[in-house]
Coordinates of C-alpha atoms in Angstrom, one line a residue:
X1 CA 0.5 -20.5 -8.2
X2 CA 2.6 -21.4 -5.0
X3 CA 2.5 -20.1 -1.3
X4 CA 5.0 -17.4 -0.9
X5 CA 6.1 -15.5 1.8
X6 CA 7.3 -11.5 0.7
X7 CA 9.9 -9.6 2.7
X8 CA 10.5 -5.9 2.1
X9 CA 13.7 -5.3 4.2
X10 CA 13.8 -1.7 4.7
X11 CA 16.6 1.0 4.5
X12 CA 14.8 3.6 6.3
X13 CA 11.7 4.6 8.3
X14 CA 8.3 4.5 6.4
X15 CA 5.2 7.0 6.6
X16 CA 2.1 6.2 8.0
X17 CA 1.0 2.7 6.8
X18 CA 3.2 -0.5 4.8
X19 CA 0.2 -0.9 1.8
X20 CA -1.6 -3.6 0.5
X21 CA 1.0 -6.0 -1.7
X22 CA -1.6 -6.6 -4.5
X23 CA -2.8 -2.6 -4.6
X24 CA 1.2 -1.8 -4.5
X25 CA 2.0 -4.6 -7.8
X26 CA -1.6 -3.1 -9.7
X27 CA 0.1 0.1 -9.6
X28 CA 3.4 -1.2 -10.9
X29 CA 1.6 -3.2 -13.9
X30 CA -0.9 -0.3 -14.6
X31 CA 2.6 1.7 -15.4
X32 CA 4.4 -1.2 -16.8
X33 CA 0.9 -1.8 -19.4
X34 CA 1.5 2.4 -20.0
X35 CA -2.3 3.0 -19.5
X36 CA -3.6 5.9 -21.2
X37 CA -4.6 8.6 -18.3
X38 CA -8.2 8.3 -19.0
X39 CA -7.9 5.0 -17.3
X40 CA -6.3 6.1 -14.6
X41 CA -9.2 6.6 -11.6
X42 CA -10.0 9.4 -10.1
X43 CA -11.5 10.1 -6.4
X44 CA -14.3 11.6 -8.3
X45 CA -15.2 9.2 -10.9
X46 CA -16.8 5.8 -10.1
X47 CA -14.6 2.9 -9.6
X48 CA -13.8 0.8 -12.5
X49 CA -14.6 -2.6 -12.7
X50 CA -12.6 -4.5 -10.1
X51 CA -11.9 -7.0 -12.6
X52 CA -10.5 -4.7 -15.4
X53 CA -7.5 -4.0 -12.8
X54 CA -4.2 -5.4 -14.6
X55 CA -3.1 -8.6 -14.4
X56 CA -0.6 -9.1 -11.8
X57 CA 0.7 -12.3 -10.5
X58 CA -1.0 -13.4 -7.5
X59 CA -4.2 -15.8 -7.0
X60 CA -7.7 -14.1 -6.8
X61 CA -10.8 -15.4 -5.8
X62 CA -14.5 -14.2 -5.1
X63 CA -16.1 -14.1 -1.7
X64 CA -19.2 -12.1 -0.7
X65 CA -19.4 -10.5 -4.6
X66 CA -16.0 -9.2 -4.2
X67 CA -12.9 -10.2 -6.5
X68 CA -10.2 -10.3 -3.7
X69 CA -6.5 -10.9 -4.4
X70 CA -4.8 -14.2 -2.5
X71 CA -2.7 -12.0 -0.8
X72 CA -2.3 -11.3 3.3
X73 CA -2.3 -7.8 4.5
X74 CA 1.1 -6.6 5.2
X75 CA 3.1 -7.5 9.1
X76 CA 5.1 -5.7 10.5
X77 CA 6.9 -5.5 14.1
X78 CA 5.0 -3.4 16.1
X79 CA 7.0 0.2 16.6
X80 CA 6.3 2.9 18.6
X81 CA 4.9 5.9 16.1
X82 CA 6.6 9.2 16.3
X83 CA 5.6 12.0 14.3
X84 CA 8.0 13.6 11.8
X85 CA 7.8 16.4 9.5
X86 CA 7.8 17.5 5.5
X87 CA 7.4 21.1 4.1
X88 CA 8.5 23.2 1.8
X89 CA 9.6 26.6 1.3
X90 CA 10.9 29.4 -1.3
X91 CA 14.3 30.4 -0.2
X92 CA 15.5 34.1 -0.2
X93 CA 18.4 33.7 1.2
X94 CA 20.2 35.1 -1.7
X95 CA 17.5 37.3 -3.4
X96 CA 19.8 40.3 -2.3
X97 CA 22.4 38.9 -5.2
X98 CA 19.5 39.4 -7.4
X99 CA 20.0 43.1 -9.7
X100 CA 16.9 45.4 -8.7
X101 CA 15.7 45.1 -12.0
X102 CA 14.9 41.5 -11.8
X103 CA 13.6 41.3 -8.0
X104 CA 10.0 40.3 -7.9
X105 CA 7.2 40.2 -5.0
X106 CA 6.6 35.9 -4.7
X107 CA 3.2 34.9 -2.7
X108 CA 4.3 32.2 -0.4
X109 CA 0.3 31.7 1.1
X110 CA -1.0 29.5 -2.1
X111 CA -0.5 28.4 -5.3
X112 CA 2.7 26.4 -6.5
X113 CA 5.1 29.0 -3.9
X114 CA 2.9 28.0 -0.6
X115 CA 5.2 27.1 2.6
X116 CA 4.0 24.5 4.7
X117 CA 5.5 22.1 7.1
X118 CA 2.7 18.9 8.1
X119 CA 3.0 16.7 10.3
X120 CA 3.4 12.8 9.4
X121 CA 3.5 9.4 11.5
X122 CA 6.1 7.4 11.1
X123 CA 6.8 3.9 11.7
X124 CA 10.6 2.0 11.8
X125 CA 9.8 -1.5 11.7
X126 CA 13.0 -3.6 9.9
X127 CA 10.9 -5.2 7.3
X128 CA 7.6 -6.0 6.3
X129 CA 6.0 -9.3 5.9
X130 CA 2.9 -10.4 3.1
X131 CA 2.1 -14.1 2.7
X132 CA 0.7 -14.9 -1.0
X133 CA -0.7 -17.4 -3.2
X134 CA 1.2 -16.4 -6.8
X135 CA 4.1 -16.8 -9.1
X136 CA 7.3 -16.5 -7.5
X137 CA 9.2 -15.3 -10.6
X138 CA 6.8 -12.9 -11.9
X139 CA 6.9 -11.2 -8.6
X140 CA 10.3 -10.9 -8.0
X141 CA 10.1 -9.1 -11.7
X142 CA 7.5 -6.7 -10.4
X143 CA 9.2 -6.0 -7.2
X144 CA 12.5 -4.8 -8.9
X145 CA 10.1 -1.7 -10.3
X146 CA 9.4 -0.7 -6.3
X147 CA 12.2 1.1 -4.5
X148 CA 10.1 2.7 -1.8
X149 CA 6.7 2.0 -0.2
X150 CA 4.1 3.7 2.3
X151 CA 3.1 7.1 1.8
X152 CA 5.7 10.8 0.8
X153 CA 8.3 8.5 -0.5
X154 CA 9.1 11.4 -2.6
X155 CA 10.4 12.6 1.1
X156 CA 12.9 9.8 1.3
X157 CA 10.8 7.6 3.9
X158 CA 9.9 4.1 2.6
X159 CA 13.1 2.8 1.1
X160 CA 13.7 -0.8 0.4
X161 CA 17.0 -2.2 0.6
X162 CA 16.4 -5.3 -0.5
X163 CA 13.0 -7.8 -1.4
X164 CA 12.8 -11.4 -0.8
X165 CA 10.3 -14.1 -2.9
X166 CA 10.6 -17.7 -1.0
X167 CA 8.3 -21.0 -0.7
X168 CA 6.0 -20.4 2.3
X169 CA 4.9 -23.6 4.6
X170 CA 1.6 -23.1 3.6
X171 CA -1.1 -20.5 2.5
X172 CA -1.1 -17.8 4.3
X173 CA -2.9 -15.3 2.3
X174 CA -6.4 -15.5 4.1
X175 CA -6.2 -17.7 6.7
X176 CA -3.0 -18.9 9.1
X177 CA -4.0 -21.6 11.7
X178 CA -4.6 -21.0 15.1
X179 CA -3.2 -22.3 18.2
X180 CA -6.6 -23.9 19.2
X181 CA -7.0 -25.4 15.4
X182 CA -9.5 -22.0 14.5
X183 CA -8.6 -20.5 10.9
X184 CA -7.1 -16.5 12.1
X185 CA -7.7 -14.0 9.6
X186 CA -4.7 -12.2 7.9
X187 CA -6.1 -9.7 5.3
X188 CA -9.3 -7.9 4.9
X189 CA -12.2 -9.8 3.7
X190 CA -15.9 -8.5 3.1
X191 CA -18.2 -9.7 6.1
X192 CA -20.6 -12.6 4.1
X193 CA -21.4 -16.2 5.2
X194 CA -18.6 -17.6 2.9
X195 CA -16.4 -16.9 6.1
X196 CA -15.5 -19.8 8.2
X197 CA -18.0 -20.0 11.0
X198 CA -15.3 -20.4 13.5
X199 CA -13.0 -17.2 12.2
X200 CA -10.6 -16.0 15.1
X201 CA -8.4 -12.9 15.4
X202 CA -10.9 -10.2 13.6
X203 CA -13.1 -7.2 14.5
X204 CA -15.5 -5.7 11.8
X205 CA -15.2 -2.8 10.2
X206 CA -15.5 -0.5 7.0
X207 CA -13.0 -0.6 4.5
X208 CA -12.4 -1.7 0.7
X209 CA -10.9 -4.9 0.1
X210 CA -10.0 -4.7 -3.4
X211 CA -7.9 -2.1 -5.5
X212 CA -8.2 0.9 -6.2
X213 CA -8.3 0.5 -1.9
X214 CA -8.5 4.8 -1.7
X215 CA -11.7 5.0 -3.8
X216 CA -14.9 5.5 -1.8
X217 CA -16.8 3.3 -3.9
X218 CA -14.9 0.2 -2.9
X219 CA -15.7 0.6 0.6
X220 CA -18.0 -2.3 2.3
X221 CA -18.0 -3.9 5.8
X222 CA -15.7 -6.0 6.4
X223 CA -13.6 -8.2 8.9
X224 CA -10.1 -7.1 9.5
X225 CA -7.4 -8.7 10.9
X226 CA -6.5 -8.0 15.0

């Protein structure tokens, strides 16, 4: 395992959030492995063992009882959010081609034929940044399986034009060093005494630091990067 430093350049806006890098390679080695559903999780199951997650490659190492991937959260340049829109919608436009015969009343107010148009954020940064502690090849194998990131890629936002693996300086995954010589934190961590004492650049809060990230169960307090 080397330091690495992961570039997403992007082709296009993304939705809401750039994710995690080791929730977004579990996801492509849970489909690469071809899990049977019953092993996929569910909001309303518990959370499966954070160590039976597949095997992906990037460093992982325990702190405060949590197996957390070597791997920083993702940096981005800071855009100014604007809110866009998705929906959908059963078109009629041409039901009057239809014979009589075969015209039918369709309820657009729920089911599979509900209209809707929701609001989403959306960010426009160039690229997005992780720093890792992993296997350079392995990932750039991985990374050819992810064409889009963030959230309604099926919408078209999130596309990747083109991902970069290289050396990094140093490990960056946790910890990048300060101006003043104080470690500054660059992903997520559970809030425990294993942290250095003298920890810059973080604010505490409540969130899950290792994948499934969604699933309620995974949620702890934490110190997140500022």
């Amino acid at each position: 395992m080397t330091p690495l430093k992961i570039t997403a350049e992007l082709a296009g806006p993304v939705a809401d959030y750039a994710p995690r890098l080791d929730g977004l390679l579990v996801e492509v080695a849970f489909h690469r492995e071809r899990r049977p559903k019953s092993e996929v999780p569910r909001r309303c199951d518990p959370a499966p063992d954070p160590m039976r997650c597949p095997e992906i490659p990037v460093a992982r190492e325990e702190i405060g009882g949590w197996p957390v991937f070597r791997a920083s959260d993702p940096i981005a340049r800071r855009s100014a959010p604007h809110v866009a829109h998705f929906g959908k919608r059963i078109g009629v436009e041409r039901a009057g081609l239809l014979h009589p015969s075969e015209r039918k009343v369709v309820v657009t107010s729920n089911t599979w034929t509900k209209s809707y148009r929701l609001p989403v954020n959306v960010l426009t940064p160039d690229r997005v940044v992780w720093f890792a502690l992993g296997d350079a090849v392995r990932l750039r194998d991985l990374l050819r399986d992810v064409a889009q990131i963030g959230r309604k890629v099926a919408h078209g936002w999130g596309r990747v034009k083109r991902w970069r693996v290289e050396d990094s300086a140093a490990d960056y995954s946790w910890y990048a060093p300060g101006g003043d010589g104080r470690p500054v934190l660059m992903r997520s961590l559970p809030l425990c005494p294993a942290l250095p004492a003298d920890l810059d650049g973080w604010r505490a809060g409540y969130d899950s630091c290792c994948p499934p990230y969604w699933h309620s169960d995974r949620y702890t307090e934490v110190v997140k990067p500022c």
